[in-house]
mmCIF file of N, CA and C in Angstrom:
data_model
loop_
_atom_site.group_PDB
_atom_site.id
_atom_site.type_symbol
_atom_site.label_atom_id
_atom_site.label_comp_id
_atom_site.label_asym_id
_atom_site.label_seq_id
_atom_site.Cartn_x
_atom_site.Cartn_y
_atom_site.Cartn_z
ATOM 1 N N PRO U 1 6.696 7.156 10.256
ATOM 2 C CA PRO U 1 6.111 5.973 11.242
ATOM 3 C C PRO U 1 6.496 4.653 9.853
ATOM 4 N N PRO U 2 6.658 3.780 10.134
ATOM 5 C CA PRO U 2 6.627 2.322 9.483
ATOM 6 C C PRO U 2 5.371 1.979 8.448
ATOM 7 N N GLU U 3 4.449 2.266 9.736
ATOM 8 C CA GLU U 3 2.965 1.723 9.163
ATOM 9 C C GLU U 3 2.838 2.282 8.090
ATOM 10 N N LEU U 4 3.134 3.894 7.933
ATOM 11 C CA LEU U 4 2.983 4.879 6.856
ATOM 12 C C LEU U 4 3.654 4.234 5.597
ATOM 13 N N LEU U 5 4.786 3.477 5.374
ATOM 14 C CA LEU U 5 5.328 2.990 4.260
ATOM 15 C C LEU U 5 4.722 1.832 3.697
ATOM 16 N N CYS U 6 5.510 2.295 2.771
ATOM 17 C CA CYS U 6 4.923 1.130 1.462
ATOM 18 C C CYS U 6 5.870 0.059 1.675
ATOM 19 N N PRO U 7 5.401 -1.478 1.747
ATOM 20 C CA PRO U 7 6.170 -2.466 1.890
ATOM 21 C C PRO U 7 6.952 -2.898 1.013
ATOM 22 N N ILE U 8 6.297 -2.386 -0.077
ATOM 23 C CA ILE U 8 7.510 -2.545 -1.637
ATOM 24 C C ILE U 8 8.140 -1.472 -1.834
ATOM 25 N N THR U 9 8.202 -0.294 -1.855
ATOM 26 C CA THR U 9 8.783 0.596 -1.810
ATOM 27 C C THR U 9 10.033 1.142 -0.960
ATOM 28 N N LEU U 10 9.205 0.979 0.512
ATOM 29 C CA LEU U 10 9.844 1.671 1.421
ATOM 30 C C LEU U 10 9.861 2.799 1.435
ATOM 31 N N SER U 11 8.684 3.301 1.083
ATOM 32 C CA SER U 11 8.407 5.108 1.108
ATOM 33 C C SER U 11 7.463 5.240 1.203
ATOM 34 N N MET U 12 6.702 6.823 2.045
ATOM 35 C CA MET U 12 5.746 7.174 2.244
ATOM 36 C C MET U 12 4.678 6.861 1.355
ATOM 37 N N MET U 13 3.682 6.714 1.342
ATOM 38 C CA MET U 13 2.475 5.905 0.288
ATOM 39 C C MET U 13 1.824 7.504 -0.218
ATOM 40 N N GLY U 14 1.617 7.720 -0.733
ATOM 41 C CA GLY U 14 0.715 8.837 -1.416
ATOM 42 C C GLY U 14 -0.799 8.259 -1.850
ATOM 43 N N ASP U 15 -0.538 6.844 -2.394
ATOM 44 C CA ASP U 15 -2.390 6.779 -2.669
ATOM 45 C C ASP U 15 -2.026 5.196 -2.202
ATOM 46 N N PRO U 16 -2.744 5.057 -1.285
ATOM 47 C CA PRO U 16 -2.265 3.978 -0.122
ATOM 48 C C PRO U 16 -3.946 3.100 -0.824
ATOM 49 N N VAL U 17 -3.417 1.214 -1.213
ATOM 50 C CA VAL U 17 -4.961 0.677 -1.314
ATOM 51 C C VAL U 17 -4.451 -0.748 -0.374
ATOM 52 N N VAL U 18 -5.716 -1.498 -0.414
ATOM 53 C CA VAL U 18 -5.755 -2.409 0.264
ATOM 54 C C VAL U 18 -5.712 -3.595 -0.328
ATOM 55 N N ALA U 19 -5.070 -4.620 -0.783
ATOM 56 C CA ALA U 19 -4.843 -5.865 -1.465
ATOM 57 C C ALA U 19 -5.640 -6.924 -1.095
ATOM 58 N N ASN U 20 -6.063 -7.952 -1.822
ATOM 59 C CA ASN U 20 -6.887 -8.928 -1.823
ATOM 60 C C ASN U 20 -5.596 -9.688 -0.451
ATOM 61 N N ASP U 21 -4.772 -9.645 -0.032
ATOM 62 C CA ASP U 21 -4.123 -10.410 1.386
ATOM 63 C C ASP U 21 -3.941 -9.452 2.492
ATOM 64 N N GLY U 22 -4.945 -7.915 2.568
ATOM 65 C CA GLY U 22 -5.522 -7.267 3.583
ATOM 66 C C GLY U 22 -4.679 -6.592 3.715
ATOM 67 N N HIS U 23 -3.397 -6.365 3.330
ATOM 68 C CA HIS U 23 -2.098 -5.177 3.501
ATOM 69 C C HIS U 23 -1.964 -3.922 2.497
ATOM 70 N N SER U 24 -1.599 -3.009 2.977
ATOM 71 C CA SER U 24 -1.790 -1.757 2.474
ATOM 72 C C SER U 24 -0.517 -1.634 1.605
ATOM 73 N N TYR U 25 -0.744 -1.133 0.530
ATOM 74 C CA TYR U 25 0.533 -0.704 -0.268
ATOM 75 C C TYR U 25 0.221 0.670 -1.572
ATOM 76 N N GLU U 26 1.162 0.792 -1.701
ATOM 77 C CA GLU U 26 1.031 2.295 -2.631
ATOM 78 C C GLU U 26 0.444 1.609 -3.931
ATOM 79 N N ARG U 27 -0.480 2.476 -4.703
ATOM 80 C CA ARG U 27 -1.408 1.762 -5.714
ATOM 81 C C ARG U 27 -0.225 1.548 -7.145
ATOM 82 N N ALA U 28 0.779 2.205 -7.140
ATOM 83 C CA ALA U 28 1.398 1.860 -8.513
ATOM 84 C C ALA U 28 2.270 0.922 -8.311
ATOM 85 N N ALA U 29 2.877 0.970 -6.910
ATOM 86 C CA ALA U 29 4.115 -0.721 -6.260
ATOM 87 C C ALA U 29 3.064 -1.737 -6.491
ATOM 88 N N ILE U 30 2.325 -1.944 -5.853
ATOM 89 C CA ILE U 30 1.457 -2.976 -5.820
ATOM 90 C C ILE U 30 0.904 -3.343 -7.343
ATOM 91 N N ALA U 31 0.533 -2.804 -8.091
ATOM 92 C CA ALA U 31 0.022 -3.095 -9.496
ATOM 93 C C ALA U 31 1.231 -3.294 -10.158
ATOM 94 N N THR U 32 2.102 -2.640 -10.079
ATOM 95 C CA THR U 32 3.479 -2.841 -10.838
ATOM 96 C C THR U 32 3.957 -4.464 -10.862
ATOM 97 N N TRP U 33 3.745 -4.731 -9.269
ATOM 98 C CA TRP U 33 4.141 -6.379 -8.833
ATOM 99 C C TRP U 33 3.088 -7.210 -8.784
ATOM 100 N N LEU U 34 2.036 -6.918 -9.092
ATOM 101 C CA LEU U 34 0.654 -8.049 -9.578
ATOM 102 C C LEU U 34 1.034 -8.323 -10.838
ATOM 103 N N ALA U 35 1.824 -7.190 -12.100
ATOM 104 C CA ALA U 35 1.280 -7.699 -13.119
ATOM 105 C C ALA U 35 2.137 -8.690 -13.579
ATOM 106 N N THR U 36 3.566 -8.933 -12.664
ATOM 107 C CA THR U 36 4.578 -10.150 -12.873
ATOM 108 C C THR U 36 4.549 -11.278 -12.043
ATOM 109 N N HIS U 37 3.372 -10.985 -10.615
ATOM 110 C CA HIS U 37 3.761 -12.206 -9.658
ATOM 111 C C HIS U 37 1.879 -12.346 -9.140
ATOM 112 N N ASP U 38 2.120 -13.495 -8.888
ATOM 113 C CA ASP U 38 0.579 -13.662 -8.046
ATOM 114 C C ASP U 38 0.859 -14.072 -6.765
ATOM 115 N N THR U 39 1.711 -13.712 -6.231
ATOM 116 C CA THR U 39 1.702 -13.943 -4.639
ATOM 117 C C THR U 39 1.878 -12.051 -3.967
ATOM 118 N N SER U 40 1.494 -12.597 -3.014
ATOM 119 C CA SER U 40 1.729 -11.532 -2.053
ATOM 120 C C SER U 40 3.199 -11.004 -1.424
ATOM 121 N N PRO U 41 3.777 -9.479 -1.814
ATOM 122 C CA PRO U 41 4.902 -9.133 -1.679
ATOM 123 C C PRO U 41 5.240 -9.441 0.026
ATOM 124 N N ARG U 42 4.280 -9.487 0.817
ATOM 125 C CA ARG U 42 4.723 -9.489 2.395
ATOM 126 C C ARG U 42 4.860 -11.144 2.628
ATOM 127 N N THR U 43 3.651 -11.914 1.974
ATOM 128 C CA THR U 43 3.510 -13.387 2.506
ATOM 129 C C THR U 43 3.743 -14.603 1.749
ATOM 130 N N ARG U 44 3.915 -14.065 0.104
ATOM 131 C CA ARG U 44 4.575 -15.151 -0.428
ATOM 132 C C ARG U 44 3.218 -16.174 -1.105
ATOM 133 N N GLU U 45 1.898 -15.677 -0.251
ATOM 134 C CA GLU U 45 0.503 -16.504 -0.154
ATOM 135 C C GLU U 45 0.091 -15.960 -1.432
ATOM 136 N N PRO U 46 -0.485 -16.707 -2.357
ATOM 137 C CA PRO U 46 -1.144 -16.494 -3.310
ATOM 138 C C PRO U 46 -2.387 -15.391 -3.466
ATOM 139 N N MET U 47 -2.558 -14.403 -4.022
ATOM 140 C CA MET U 47 -3.092 -13.182 -3.730
ATOM 141 C C MET U 47 -4.744 -13.401 -4.310
ATOM 142 N N GLY U 48 -4.635 -14.444 -5.287
ATOM 143 C CA GLY U 48 -6.635 -14.221 -5.368
ATOM 144 C C GLY U 48 -6.987 -13.609 -6.723
ATOM 145 N N GLY U 49 -6.397 -12.767 -6.726
ATOM 146 C CA GLY U 49 -6.628 -11.432 -7.805
ATOM 147 C C GLY U 49 -5.890 -9.950 -7.564
ATOM 148 N N ALA U 50 -6.627 -8.979 -8.470
ATOM 149 C CA ALA U 50 -5.957 -7.797 -8.251
ATOM 150 C C ALA U 50 -6.939 -7.111 -7.738
ATOM 151 N N ASN U 51 -7.384 -7.575 -6.830
ATOM 152 C CA ASN U 51 -8.713 -6.154 -6.347
ATOM 153 C C ASN U 51 -7.846 -5.051 -4.962
ATOM 154 N N LEU U 52 -8.101 -3.806 -5.478
ATOM 155 C CA LEU U 52 -7.511 -3.339 -4.827
ATOM 156 C C LEU U 52 -8.672 -2.030 -4.509
ATOM 157 N N VAL U 53 -8.497 -1.675 -3.327
ATOM 158 C CA VAL U 53 -9.375 -1.015 -2.528
ATOM 159 C C VAL U 53 -8.663 0.265 -1.828
ATOM 160 N N PRO U 54 -8.974 1.227 -2.461
ATOM 161 C CA PRO U 54 -8.483 2.576 -1.965
ATOM 162 C C PRO U 54 -8.500 2.587 -0.405
ATOM 163 N N ASN U 55 -7.257 2.596 0.224
ATOM 164 C CA ASN U 55 -7.249 2.489 1.890
ATOM 165 C C ASN U 55 -7.718 3.731 2.634
ATOM 166 N N HIS U 56 -8.679 4.546 2.419
ATOM 167 C CA HIS U 56 -9.219 6.198 2.502
ATOM 168 C C HIS U 56 -8.655 6.430 4.296
ATOM 169 N N ALA U 57 -8.883 5.582 5.135
ATOM 170 C CA ALA U 57 -8.310 5.969 6.524
ATOM 171 C C ALA U 57 -6.557 6.273 6.862
ATOM 172 N N LEU U 58 -6.240 5.258 5.973
ATOM 173 C CA LEU U 58 -4.633 5.481 5.951
ATOM 174 C C LEU U 58 -4.221 6.688 5.448
ATOM 175 N N ARG U 59 -4.978 7.314 4.338
ATOM 176 C CA ARG U 59 -4.747 7.927 2.955
ATOM 177 C C ARG U 59 -4.906 8.996 4.386
ATOM 178 N N ALA U 60 -6.057 9.297 5.215
ATOM 179 C CA ALA U 60 -6.068 10.456 5.868
ATOM 180 C C ALA U 60 -4.968 10.596 7.005
ATOM 181 N N GLN U 61 -4.922 9.305 7.704
ATOM 182 C CA GLN U 61 -3.673 9.246 8.081
ATOM 183 C C GLN U 61 -2.185 10.161 7.987
ATOM 184 N N ILE U 62 -2.080 9.435 6.884
ATOM 185 C CA ILE U 62 -1.053 9.893 6.164
ATOM 186 C C ILE U 62 -1.063 11.658 5.891
ATOM 187 N N GLY U 63 -2.370 12.019 5.487
ATOM 188 C CA GLY U 63 -2.165 13.735 5.417
ATOM 189 C C GLY U 63 -1.964 14.214 6.921
ATOM 190 N N GLU U 64 -2.602 13.891 7.815
ATOM 191 C CA GLU U 64 -2.250 14.115 9.012
ATOM 192 C C GLU U 64 -0.994 14.416 9.653
ATOM 193 N N TRP U 65 -0.178 13.240 9.720
ATOM 194 C CA TRP U 65 1.297 13.568 9.656
ATOM 195 C C TRP U 65 2.026 14.380 8.907
ATOM 196 N N ARG U 66 1.556 14.518 7.652
ATOM 197 C CA ARG U 66 2.057 15.689 7.180
ATOM 198 C C ARG U 66 2.116 16.810 7.495
ATOM 199 N N ALA U 67 0.809 17.128 7.476
ATOM 200 C CA ALA U 67 0.145 17.996 8.028
ATOM 201 C C ALA U 67 0.905 18.623 9.250
ATOM 202 N N ALA U 68 1.269 17.977 10.356
ATOM 203 C CA ALA U 68 1.363 18.301 11.771
ATOM 204 C C ALA U 68 3.137 18.507 11.300
ATOM 205 N N ARG U 69 4.042 18.075 10.394
ATOM 206 C CA ARG U 69 4.901 18.366 10.215
ATOM 207 C C ARG U 69 5.340 19.615 9.254
ATOM 208 N N GLY U 70 4.176 20.095 8.806
ATOM 209 C CA GLY U 70 4.534 21.000 7.477
ATOM 210 C C GLY U 70 4.590 20.768 5.949
ATOM 211 N N LEU U 71 4.373 19.248 5.850
ATOM 212 C CA LEU U 71 4.752 18.970 4.623
ATOM 213 C C LEU U 71 3.847 18.814 3.499
#
């Protein structure tokens, strides 16, 4: 499902985090992005820092999706 994919990598997230723009990303992908950009990869608005908060709810949802498919 699209909501389980990182908008940067377009792959299923394994370590989802919420960035300052309110969107969820794969931790490694957004960290790499923020190393060279100061804007959101989704909105192109200024990010205002690199505070990344684990998205436990999305991680659980991804785990449930994978378990339901035997992945």
